[in-house]
Short mmCIF file of C-alpha atoms (C1' of nucleotides) in Angstrom, two decimals:
data_model
loop_
_atom_site.label_atom_id
_atom_site.label_comp_id
_atom_site.label_asym_id
_atom_site.label_seq_id
_atom_site.Cartn_x
_atom_site.Cartn_y
_atom_site.Cartn_z
CA UNK S 1 56.99 15.16 -9.02
CA UNK S 2 53.62 12.41 -8.89
CA UNK S 3 51.03 14.89 -7.07
CA UNK S 4 46.83 14.66 -5.96
CA UNK S 5 45.97 17.55 -7.40
CA UNK S 6 42.52 18.51 -7.75
CA UNK S 7 40.09 19.19 -11.53
CA UNK S 8 37.19 21.13 -11.65
CA UNK S 9 35.16 20.09 -14.64
CA UNK S 10 32.45 22.09 -16.17
CA UNK S 11 30.75 22.94 -19.26
CA UNK S 12 31.00 26.64 -21.26
CA UNK S 13 27.56 27.91 -20.84
CA UNK S 14 25.60 24.54 -20.10
CA UNK S 15 22.23 24.96 -20.84
CA UNK S 16 23.36 26.11 -24.12
CA UNK S 17 25.59 23.58 -25.72
CA UNK S 18 23.17 21.22 -24.12
CA UNK S 19 20.52 23.07 -26.39
CA UNK S 20 23.62 22.82 -29.65
CA UNK S 21 24.14 18.84 -29.70
CA UNK S 22 20.06 18.06 -30.37
CA UNK S 23 20.30 22.08 -33.00
CA UNK S 24 23.61 22.06 -34.92
CA UNK S 25 22.16 25.30 -36.37
CA UNK S 26 22.24 27.12 -33.34
CA UNK S 27 26.11 26.40 -33.85
CA UNK S 28 28.27 30.57 -33.98
CA UNK S 29 25.02 31.56 -33.84
CA UNK S 30 23.69 33.73 -30.43
CA UNK S 31 21.74 32.06 -28.61
CA UNK S 32 20.22 32.36 -24.57
CA UNK S 33 18.47 30.24 -22.96
CA UNK S 34 15.47 32.32 -20.69
CA UNK S 35 13.87 31.45 -16.42
CA UNK S 36 10.81 29.98 -16.31
CA UNK S 37 8.47 32.03 -17.69
CA UNK S 38 10.99 33.04 -20.33
CA UNK S 39 11.76 36.84 -18.19
CA UNK S 40 15.15 36.22 -18.52
CA UNK S 41 18.25 35.55 -18.97
CA UNK S 42 20.19 32.66 -17.23
CA UNK S 43 22.92 31.18 -19.96
CA UNK S 44 24.59 33.12 -23.55
CA UNK S 45 26.07 31.78 -25.80
CA UNK S 46 29.38 33.32 -26.17
CA UNK S 47 27.94 34.77 -29.00
CA UNK S 48 25.04 35.84 -27.22
CA UNK S 49 27.99 37.42 -24.37
CA UNK S 50 29.83 39.54 -26.43
CA UNK S 51 26.33 41.25 -28.11
CA UNK S 52 26.88 42.39 -24.35
CA UNK S 53 24.06 40.51 -23.46
CA UNK S 54 24.06 40.22 -19.08
CA UNK S 55 22.86 37.21 -17.50
CA UNK S 56 19.02 38.19 -15.66
CA UNK S 57 18.74 40.41 -18.66
CA UNK S 58 14.39 40.79 -19.12
CA UNK S 59 13.86 39.00 -22.49
CA UNK S 60 11.09 41.63 -22.70
CA UNK S 61 13.01 43.89 -23.61
CA UNK S 62 15.98 41.66 -25.67
CA UNK S 63 12.60 41.16 -27.66
CA UNK S 64 13.07 44.62 -30.34
CA UNK S 65 16.57 43.82 -30.61
CA UNK S 66 16.57 40.44 -31.10
CA UNK S 67 15.60 39.21 -34.90
CA UNK S 68 18.63 41.83 -36.49
CA UNK S 69 20.76 40.95 -34.05
CA UNK S 70 20.33 36.98 -35.34
CA UNK S 71 19.90 35.96 -31.73
CA UNK S 72 17.90 32.84 -30.73
CA UNK S 73 15.56 32.49 -27.93
CA UNK S 74 14.73 28.65 -25.93
CA UNK S 75 12.38 28.39 -23.34
CA UNK S 76 14.61 26.56 -20.17
CA UNK S 77 14.22 22.20 -20.71
CA UNK S 78 15.75 21.40 -17.47
CA UNK S 79 14.18 17.90 -18.33
CA UNK S 80 16.49 17.74 -21.25
CA UNK S 81 19.69 19.47 -19.22
CA UNK S 82 19.53 16.96 -16.17
CA UNK S 83 19.56 14.55 -18.19
CA UNK S 84 22.28 15.41 -20.69
CA UNK S 85 24.16 16.67 -17.19
CA UNK S 86 24.00 12.46 -15.94
CA UNK S 87 25.42 11.44 -18.97
CA UNK S 88 28.74 14.26 -18.42
CA UNK S 89 29.28 13.02 -15.03
CA UNK S 90 29.65 10.21 -15.58
CA UNK S 91 32.22 10.32 -18.50
CA UNK S 92 33.62 12.79 -16.40
CA UNK S 93 33.94 10.11 -13.71
CA UNK S 94 35.70 8.36 -15.25
CA UNK S 95 39.24 9.49 -14.94
CA UNK S 96 38.82 10.81 -11.08
CA UNK S 97 39.82 8.67 -8.62
CA UNK S 98 36.45 10.43 -6.16
CA UNK S 99 34.22 11.76 -8.01
CA UNK S 100 31.89 14.70 -6.55
CA UNK S 101 29.18 16.84 -8.36
CA UNK S 102 29.17 19.54 -7.26
CA UNK S 103 27.14 21.27 -9.46
CA UNK S 104 24.46 20.47 -13.32
CA UNK S 105 27.21 21.59 -14.84
CA UNK S 106 30.28 21.43 -12.45
CA UNK S 107 32.36 18.71 -11.12
CA UNK S 108 35.33 18.14 -8.77
CA UNK S 109 37.78 15.34 -9.06
CA UNK S 110 40.44 13.73 -8.04
CA UNK S 111 43.08 13.31 -10.27
CA UNK S 112 47.56 11.92 -9.43
CA UNK S 113 50.56 12.29 -11.45
CA UNK S 114 53.48 14.32 -11.98
CA UNK S 115 52.40 18.33 -13.84
CA UNK S 116 52.29 16.75 -17.69
CA UNK S 117 50.24 14.36 -16.36
CA UNK S 118 47.73 16.48 -14.17
CA UNK S 119 47.74 18.28 -17.97
CA UNK S 120 47.66 15.81 -20.22
CA UNK S 121 44.88 13.68 -18.37
CA UNK S 122 42.62 17.31 -18.52
CA UNK S 123 42.71 17.73 -22.43
CA UNK S 124 41.33 13.56 -22.00
CA UNK S 125 38.40 14.36 -19.43
CA UNK S 126 37.84 17.22 -22.58
CA UNK S 127 38.34 15.13 -26.00
CA UNK S 128 35.76 12.60 -23.95
CA UNK S 129 33.34 14.56 -23.13
CA UNK S 130 33.04 15.42 -25.91
CA UNK S 131 32.74 12.06 -28.50
CA UNK S 132 30.33 10.78 -25.67
CA UNK S 133 27.60 13.40 -25.18
CA UNK S 134 29.46 16.72 -27.28
CA UNK S 135 29.03 19.00 -25.22
CA UNK S 136 32.66 21.47 -24.86
CA UNK S 137 33.57 21.57 -21.04
CA UNK S 138 37.06 23.59 -19.01
CA UNK S 139 39.39 21.54 -16.95
CA UNK S 140 41.35 22.96 -14.08
CA UNK S 141 43.44 21.67 -12.47
CA UNK S 142 45.42 22.82 -8.11
CA UNK S 143 45.80 21.93 -5.02
CA UNK S 144 43.00 22.60 -3.84
CA UNK S 145 38.93 23.51 -4.21
CA UNK S 146 39.71 27.52 -4.46
CA UNK S 147 42.16 27.34 -6.66
CA UNK S 148 41.34 24.98 -8.99
CA UNK S 149 38.13 26.95 -9.71
CA UNK S 150 40.46 29.62 -10.02
CA UNK S 151 42.30 27.66 -12.85
CA UNK S 152 39.22 26.76 -14.65
CA UNK S 153 38.50 30.20 -15.09
CA UNK S 154 41.74 30.60 -16.16
CA UNK S 155 41.07 28.06 -19.01
CA UNK S 156 38.26 29.74 -19.45
CA UNK S 157 39.39 32.50 -20.56
CA UNK S 158 42.40 32.36 -21.49
CA UNK S 159 41.72 31.17 -25.15
CA UNK S 160 45.19 29.51 -26.99
CA UNK S 161 44.93 26.53 -23.19
CA UNK S 162 42.35 24.83 -25.28
CA UNK S 163 40.67 24.48 -22.35
CA UNK S 164 42.89 22.73 -20.11
CA UNK S 165 44.91 25.02 -17.13
CA UNK S 166 46.33 23.12 -14.27
CA UNK S 167 48.78 25.38 -12.64
CA UNK S 168 51.48 22.70 -11.77
CA UNK S 169 52.35 23.54 -15.76
CA UNK S 170 52.08 27.00 -15.66
CA UNK S 171 55.06 28.46 -16.23
CA UNK S 172 57.50 29.85 -12.90
CA UNK S 173 56.00 33.55 -11.96
CA UNK S 174 53.15 33.02 -14.35
CA UNK S 175 51.12 31.65 -12.02
CA UNK S 176 51.52 34.92 -9.31
CA UNK S 177 51.28 37.79 -11.38
CA UNK S 178 48.04 36.60 -12.94
CA UNK S 179 47.21 37.07 -9.95
CA UNK S 180 48.51 39.73 -8.67
CA UNK S 181 46.49 41.81 -11.72
CA UNK S 182 42.94 39.46 -11.14
CA UNK S 183 41.39 41.20 -8.05
CA UNK S 184 39.73 38.62 -5.28
CA UNK S 185 35.46 39.71 -6.56
CA UNK S 186 35.84 36.47 -9.34
CA UNK S 187 37.47 34.15 -6.58
CA UNK S 188 34.48 31.70 -5.36
CA UNK S 189 32.90 32.69 -2.29
CA UNK S 190 33.69 36.04 -2.21
CA UNK S 191 30.85 37.76 -3.54
CA UNK S 192 29.71 41.32 -4.06
CA UNK S 193 29.80 42.44 -0.67
CA UNK S 194 32.27 40.96 0.77
CA UNK S 195 34.66 42.24 -2.03
CA UNK S 196 33.19 45.36 -1.50
CA UNK S 197 34.49 45.65 2.52
CA UNK S 198 37.54 43.63 1.20
CA UNK S 199 37.95 47.13 -1.06
CA UNK S 200 38.30 49.21 1.47
CA UNK S 201 41.63 47.32 3.76
CA UNK S 202 42.40 47.82 0.39
CA UNK S 203 42.64 44.33 -0.44
CA UNK S 204 41.69 43.86 -3.95
CA UNK S 205 43.43 41.40 -5.38
CA UNK S 206 43.90 37.70 -5.65
CA UNK S 207 47.59 37.92 -4.08
CA UNK S 208 46.16 40.69 -2.05
CA UNK S 209 43.48 38.13 -0.09
CA UNK S 210 46.66 35.40 -0.39
CA UNK S 211 48.88 37.45 1.40
CA UNK S 212 46.02 38.62 4.46
CA UNK S 213 46.63 37.24 7.68
CA UNK S 214 44.26 34.30 8.26
CA UNK S 215 43.60 34.92 12.27
CA UNK S 216 42.65 39.23 10.73
CA UNK S 217 40.12 37.64 8.38
CA UNK S 218 38.78 35.57 10.37
CA UNK S 219 37.60 37.62 13.01
CA UNK S 220 36.55 41.08 10.38
CA UNK S 221 34.77 38.38 8.29
CA UNK S 222 33.90 34.57 8.55
CA UNK S 223 35.39 31.24 9.00
CA UNK S 224 34.73 30.79 5.55
CA UNK S 225 37.09 33.58 4.05
CA UNK S 226 39.42 32.64 6.48
CA UNK S 227 39.48 28.83 4.73
CA UNK S 228 38.94 31.41 0.97
CA UNK S 229 42.75 32.52 1.77
CA UNK S 230 44.62 29.47 2.87
CA UNK S 231 43.11 27.17 0.18
CA UNK S 232 44.46 29.98 -2.24
CA UNK S 233 48.63 29.64 -0.20
CA UNK S 234 47.34 25.34 -0.67
CA UNK S 235 45.64 23.97 2.29
CA UNK S 236 42.71 22.45 1.92
CA UNK S 237 40.30 24.02 4.34
CA UNK S 238 37.05 22.51 1.86
CA UNK S 239 36.60 18.57 2.66
CA UNK S 240 35.30 16.48 -0.37
CA UNK S 241 31.69 15.18 0.07
CA UNK S 242 31.80 11.83 -1.99
CA UNK S 243 29.15 9.85 -1.16
CA UNK S 244 24.85 12.32 -1.70
CA UNK S 245 24.22 14.28 1.97
CA UNK S 246 20.95 14.23 2.42
CA UNK S 247 18.13 17.25 1.54
CA UNK S 248 17.91 20.10 3.82
CA UNK S 249 15.03 21.61 2.25
CA UNK S 250 13.03 21.11 -0.66
CA UNK S 251 10.94 23.98 -2.42
CA UNK S 252 8.36 24.50 -5.00
CA UNK S 253 7.83 28.01 -6.28
CA UNK S 254 7.12 30.07 -9.56
CA UNK S 255 6.08 33.53 -10.45
CA UNK S 256 3.13 33.88 -12.38
CA UNK S 257 2.39 35.06 -16.70
CA UNK S 258 -0.23 37.18 -15.08
CA UNK S 259 -0.83 38.51 -11.77
CA UNK S 260 -3.22 37.29 -9.18
CA UNK S 261 -5.18 39.33 -7.21
CA UNK S 262 -7.26 37.76 -5.38
CA UNK S 263 -7.07 35.57 -2.49
CA UNK S 264 -9.64 33.08 -3.22
CA UNK S 265 -6.59 32.65 -6.82
CA UNK S 266 -3.63 32.40 -4.26
CA UNK S 267 -5.90 29.35 -2.37
CA UNK S 268 -5.98 28.11 -5.71
CA UNK S 269 -2.29 28.27 -6.52
CA UNK S 270 -1.17 26.67 -3.05
CA UNK S 271 -3.85 24.24 -3.67
CA UNK S 272 -1.56 23.22 -7.01
CA UNK S 273 2.06 24.41 -5.70
CA UNK S 274 1.35 22.31 -1.92
CA UNK S 275 0.72 19.67 -4.33
CA UNK S 276 3.43 20.10 -6.48
CA UNK S 277 5.77 20.30 -3.74
CA UNK S 278 4.62 17.72 -2.32
CA UNK S 279 5.10 15.16 -5.35
CA UNK S 280 8.02 16.07 -4.41
CA UNK S 281 8.68 15.31 -1.68
CA UNK S 282 7.42 11.95 -2.10
CA UNK S 283 9.87 10.99 -5.15
CA UNK S 284 12.68 11.99 -2.71
CA UNK S 285 10.88 9.40 -0.09
CA UNK S 286 11.13 12.76 2.58
CA UNK S 287 8.71 14.47 4.64
CA UNK S 288 8.68 17.40 6.18
CA UNK S 289 8.21 18.94 9.23
CA UNK S 290 7.64 22.46 8.86
CA UNK S 291 6.57 24.29 5.49
CA UNK S 292 6.79 27.71 4.27
CA UNK S 293 4.28 29.51 1.86
CA UNK S 294 5.99 32.05 0.10
CA UNK S 295 3.50 34.81 -2.14
CA UNK S 296 5.44 38.34 -3.72
CA UNK S 297 4.19 40.88 -5.30
CA UNK S 298 5.95 42.53 -8.34
CA UNK S 299 10.36 43.77 -7.03
CA UNK S 300 9.93 46.10 -9.96
CA UNK S 301 6.29 48.08 -8.59
CA UNK S 302 6.84 51.00 -6.85
CA UNK S 303 5.13 51.17 -3.14
CA UNK S 304 5.07 48.06 -0.14
CA UNK S 305 4.21 45.31 -2.33
CA UNK S 306 2.45 42.35 -0.16
CA UNK S 307 5.66 38.96 0.59
CA UNK S 308 3.87 36.79 3.00
CA UNK S 309 5.34 33.63 4.58
CA UNK S 310 3.93 32.32 6.99
CA UNK S 311 5.36 28.58 8.22
CA UNK S 312 3.08 25.59 9.62
CA UNK S 313 3.81 22.98 11.44
CA UNK S 314 3.48 19.31 11.66
CA UNK S 315 3.28 17.58 15.19
CA UNK S 316 4.22 13.98 12.97
CA UNK S 317 6.31 14.69 10.12
CA UNK S 318 4.49 14.54 6.85
CA UNK S 319 4.81 14.23 3.13
CA UNK S 320 0.93 13.95 2.55
CA UNK S 321 -0.76 16.36 -0.30
CA UNK S 322 -4.44 16.91 1.39
CA UNK S 323 -3.19 17.53 5.01
CA UNK S 324 -0.54 19.32 3.03
CA UNK S 325 -2.84 21.30 0.88
CA UNK S 326 -4.99 22.25 3.87
CA UNK S 327 -2.51 23.46 5.03
CA UNK S 328 -1.19 25.19 2.26
CA UNK S 329 -4.87 27.20 1.49
CA UNK S 330 -5.48 28.17 5.12
CA UNK S 331 -1.69 29.29 5.15
CA UNK S 332 -1.81 31.86 2.47
CA UNK S 333 -5.51 32.68 2.61
CA UNK S 334 -4.83 34.69 6.79
CA UNK S 335 -1.80 36.35 4.91
CA UNK S 336 -2.52 37.73 1.16
CA UNK S 337 -3.75 40.89 1.19
CA UNK S 338 -7.13 40.83 -0.57
CA UNK S 339 -6.25 42.40 -4.26
CA UNK S 340 -2.82 42.76 -4.39
CA UNK S 341 -1.33 41.98 -8.26
CA UNK S 342 0.85 38.37 -7.14
CA UNK S 343 3.39 37.65 -8.97
CA UNK S 344 4.64 34.88 -7.47
CA UNK S 345 4.34 31.94 -4.70
CA UNK S 346 6.06 29.38 -3.87
CA UNK S 347 6.33 26.13 -1.10
CA UNK S 348 9.51 25.81 1.36
CA UNK S 349 9.98 21.71 3.34
CA UNK S 350 12.52 22.07 5.76
CA UNK S 351 12.82 19.46 9.22
CA UNK S 352 13.08 16.32 6.48
CA UNK S 353 13.69 12.97 7.31
CA UNK S 354 13.23 9.55 5.27
CA UNK S 355 9.37 8.79 4.89
CA UNK S 356 9.55 4.75 5.15
CA UNK S 357 12.72 5.67 7.61
CA UNK S 358 12.09 4.76 11.34
CA UNK S 359 9.94 7.50 12.68
CA UNK S 360 9.05 7.10 16.29
CA UNK S 361 4.90 6.24 15.90
CA UNK S 362 6.78 3.10 13.12
CA UNK S 363 8.06 1.53 16.75
CA UNK S 364 4.34 1.62 17.94
CA UNK S 365 2.35 -1.24 15.31
CA UNK S 366 1.64 -1.62 11.37
CA UNK S 367 0.12 0.92 11.81
CA UNK S 368 1.49 3.06 8.09
CA UNK S 369 0.08 -0.77 6.15
CA UNK S 370 -2.69 1.14 4.29
CA UNK S 371 -0.88 3.48 1.30
CA UNK S 372 0.12 6.13 1.32
CA UNK S 373 -1.89 8.97 -1.26
CA UNK S 374 1.82 10.23 -2.05
CA UNK S 375 2.48 6.91 -3.06
CA UNK S 376 0.07 6.09 -5.61
CA UNK S 377 -0.23 9.59 -7.23
CA UNK S 378 3.13 8.89 -7.61
CA UNK S 379 3.01 6.10 -9.74
CA UNK S 380 0.03 7.04 -11.51
CA UNK S 381 2.91 9.76 -12.80
CA UNK S 382 5.22 7.06 -13.06
CA UNK S 383 3.13 5.53 -15.59
CA UNK S 384 0.75 8.14 -16.97
CA UNK S 385 3.53 11.86 -16.31
CA UNK S 386 3.30 14.64 -14.28
CA UNK S 387 0.17 15.69 -15.30
CA UNK S 388 -2.15 12.37 -15.51
CA UNK S 389 -3.55 12.71 -11.86
CA UNK S 390 -4.34 15.44 -9.43
CA UNK S 391 -6.19 16.51 -5.93
CA UNK S 392 -8.70 19.42 -6.62
CA UNK S 393 -7.63 21.91 -8.91
CA UNK S 394 -4.45 19.92 -9.51
CA UNK S 395 -6.16 17.23 -11.59
CA UNK S 396 -7.58 20.03 -13.74
CA UNK S 397 -6.53 19.14 -16.92
CA UNK S 398 -6.48 22.48 -18.15
CA UNK S 399 -3.80 24.65 -17.10
CA UNK S 400 -5.10 28.21 -15.07
CA UNK S 401 -4.28 31.28 -16.15
CA UNK S 402 -1.66 31.46 -14.50
CA UNK S 403 0.56 29.07 -15.66
CA UNK S 404 4.20 29.47 -16.36
CA UNK S 405 5.06 30.67 -20.43
CA UNK S 406 7.50 28.70 -22.04
CA UNK S 407 6.96 29.83 -25.65
CA UNK S 408 10.87 28.79 -26.92
CA UNK S 409 10.93 25.06 -25.71
CA UNK S 410 12.80 22.65 -27.49
CA UNK S 411 12.09 19.16 -27.20
CA UNK S 412 12.76 16.39 -24.68
CA UNK S 413 14.91 14.97 -27.13
CA UNK S 414 15.95 12.09 -24.53
CA UNK S 415 13.42 11.37 -21.99
CA UNK S 416 10.02 11.75 -23.92
CA UNK S 417 9.55 9.00 -26.42
CA UNK S 418 7.15 11.46 -28.08
CA UNK S 419 9.93 13.73 -28.20
CA UNK S 420 12.69 11.49 -29.84
CA UNK S 421 15.20 13.27 -32.21
CA UNK S 422 13.84 12.23 -36.19
CA UNK S 423 17.32 11.78 -38.13
CA UNK S 424 17.10 10.38 -42.04
CA UNK S 425 19.98 9.04 -43.64
"C1'" DT A 1 2.40 44.30 -19.74
"C1'" DC A 2 6.52 41.77 -19.36
"C1'" DT A 3 12.48 40.88 -14.67
"C1'" DG A 4 14.72 32.62 -11.94
"C1'" DG A 5 14.22 29.14 -9.29
"C1'" DG A 6 16.74 26.01 -6.18
"C1'" DG A 7 20.14 25.71 -2.76
"C1'" DT A 8 23.87 25.30 0.89
"C1'" DC A 9 26.29 26.90 5.33
"C1'" DC A 10 27.05 30.78 8.84
"C1'" DT A 11 26.63 33.94 12.50
"C1'" DA A 12 24.00 36.52 15.76
"C1'" DG A 13 20.19 36.84 18.97
"C1'" DG A 14 16.49 35.09 21.79
"C1'" DA A 15 14.05 31.23 24.75
"C1'" DC A 16 15.27 28.19 27.59
"C1'" DC A 17 18.04 25.09 31.42
"C1'" DC A 18 20.96 24.70 35.80
"C1'" DT P 1 25.70 53.51 38.01
"C1'" DC P 2 25.84 48.62 38.36
"C1'" DT P 3 22.45 42.97 37.90
"C1'" DG P 4 26.02 34.90 37.34
"C1'" DG P 5 27.94 32.13 34.41
"C1'" DG P 6 27.63 28.70 31.96
"C1'" DG P 7 25.60 26.06 28.18
"C1'" DT P 8 22.00 23.90 24.74
"C1'" DC P 9 19.31 24.44 20.66
"C1'" DC P 10 16.13 27.15 17.40
"C1'" DT P 11 15.30 30.45 14.38
"C1'" DA P 12 16.03 34.48 10.86
"C1'" DG P 13 18.81 36.39 7.80
"C1'" DG P 14 22.57 37.37 5.87
"C1'" DA P 15 25.98 36.09 1.86
"C1'" DC P 16 27.10 32.85 -1.16
"C1'" DC P 17 26.43 29.47 -5.28
"C1'" DC P 18 24.60 27.87 -10.16
#
DNA sequence: TCTGGGGTCCTAGGACCC
DNA sequence: TCTGGGGTCCTAGGACCC
């Protein structure tokens, strides 16, 4: 019987797999990829998982044993991951009647066929991605997104399935038995808070949640969890969003390698961060009507800490770096506590709209004739690199002392001429 | 010494309106 | 003691995701 189904394709240990494409020596070894600042683990190879290394484990705690374990660490290389992601998505998209790119390493696609065909297509997707990009993927196929996620997890955890699980192709009763065994807390959309509340009501397994009354769930929780229940029962509730949806929010946020303890120091940080944020707005062709400036001391130090957050509103939405820098510096100047040891800061833009669009002011004449500062900076950066030009301290050739630490970087193999891999034959 | 960054959606509650 | 009934819009905060 031919049916319409949804496949979730995702790359195993994506960041680690990307590192391995260009450095095959990492194959078979425990590998972790670290967050910005080499702070903590964000991705682990199967071998690293087997060593008991958790996601979020601080690198400084692992470092001592790293050598004995033969553990390899890489700083995150988002330029490489982003580029390989685009290649994976292109290959995966060839197999679907529609495609939704859900995250850097996951994509939903539409499939049609009988159970044998669905399974076979899953295996083809896997082989194609391996051949064209060189990273391993798992495929879960089911009637709804929630079930496809669930199927994908079964594919991952059961080596006998060779990376593909189509629920329609599973033996009779098998899926139900798994759902009785597996806790609901592993489901897509069921986090820690929800699952402990469910537990108190006696709902522990996926099967329990599937059998729960949707109306009751909606009342006690929310429409979100109600949708999960319906999706477990095969009713599609989560729409596909094929076309690119407009961003609602843009952030630039980083922690520092060393604390900043003076207000003047934080003003310098914000001058640079506002500028990086402005560059992102410009890249996306957007302008913002509000900007929120945040900063924070360590969450792990005792005491109160200091977590300023100041929102500025702009009469006319803007992406002008000069306006944004001025507002950000003023905001942090008024809210930072002198002497507090700040470890991170960020800027967040909301109320976004297209920069070139039909803003109201345009109606009244050709006011936007003169070149935009953001556009000029953007052009220079495109041509000469992201650090080629900046305003004020943001233009310093030498990075400030608190800048990000990246001591285990791999090259940007696919996006930077100077860092292309060299092959000797 | 050292513990990520970037998002989405939903809900509750306040301000304001008639 | 009690104190309209709708409605909209906005924001902050919670929960979740990768």
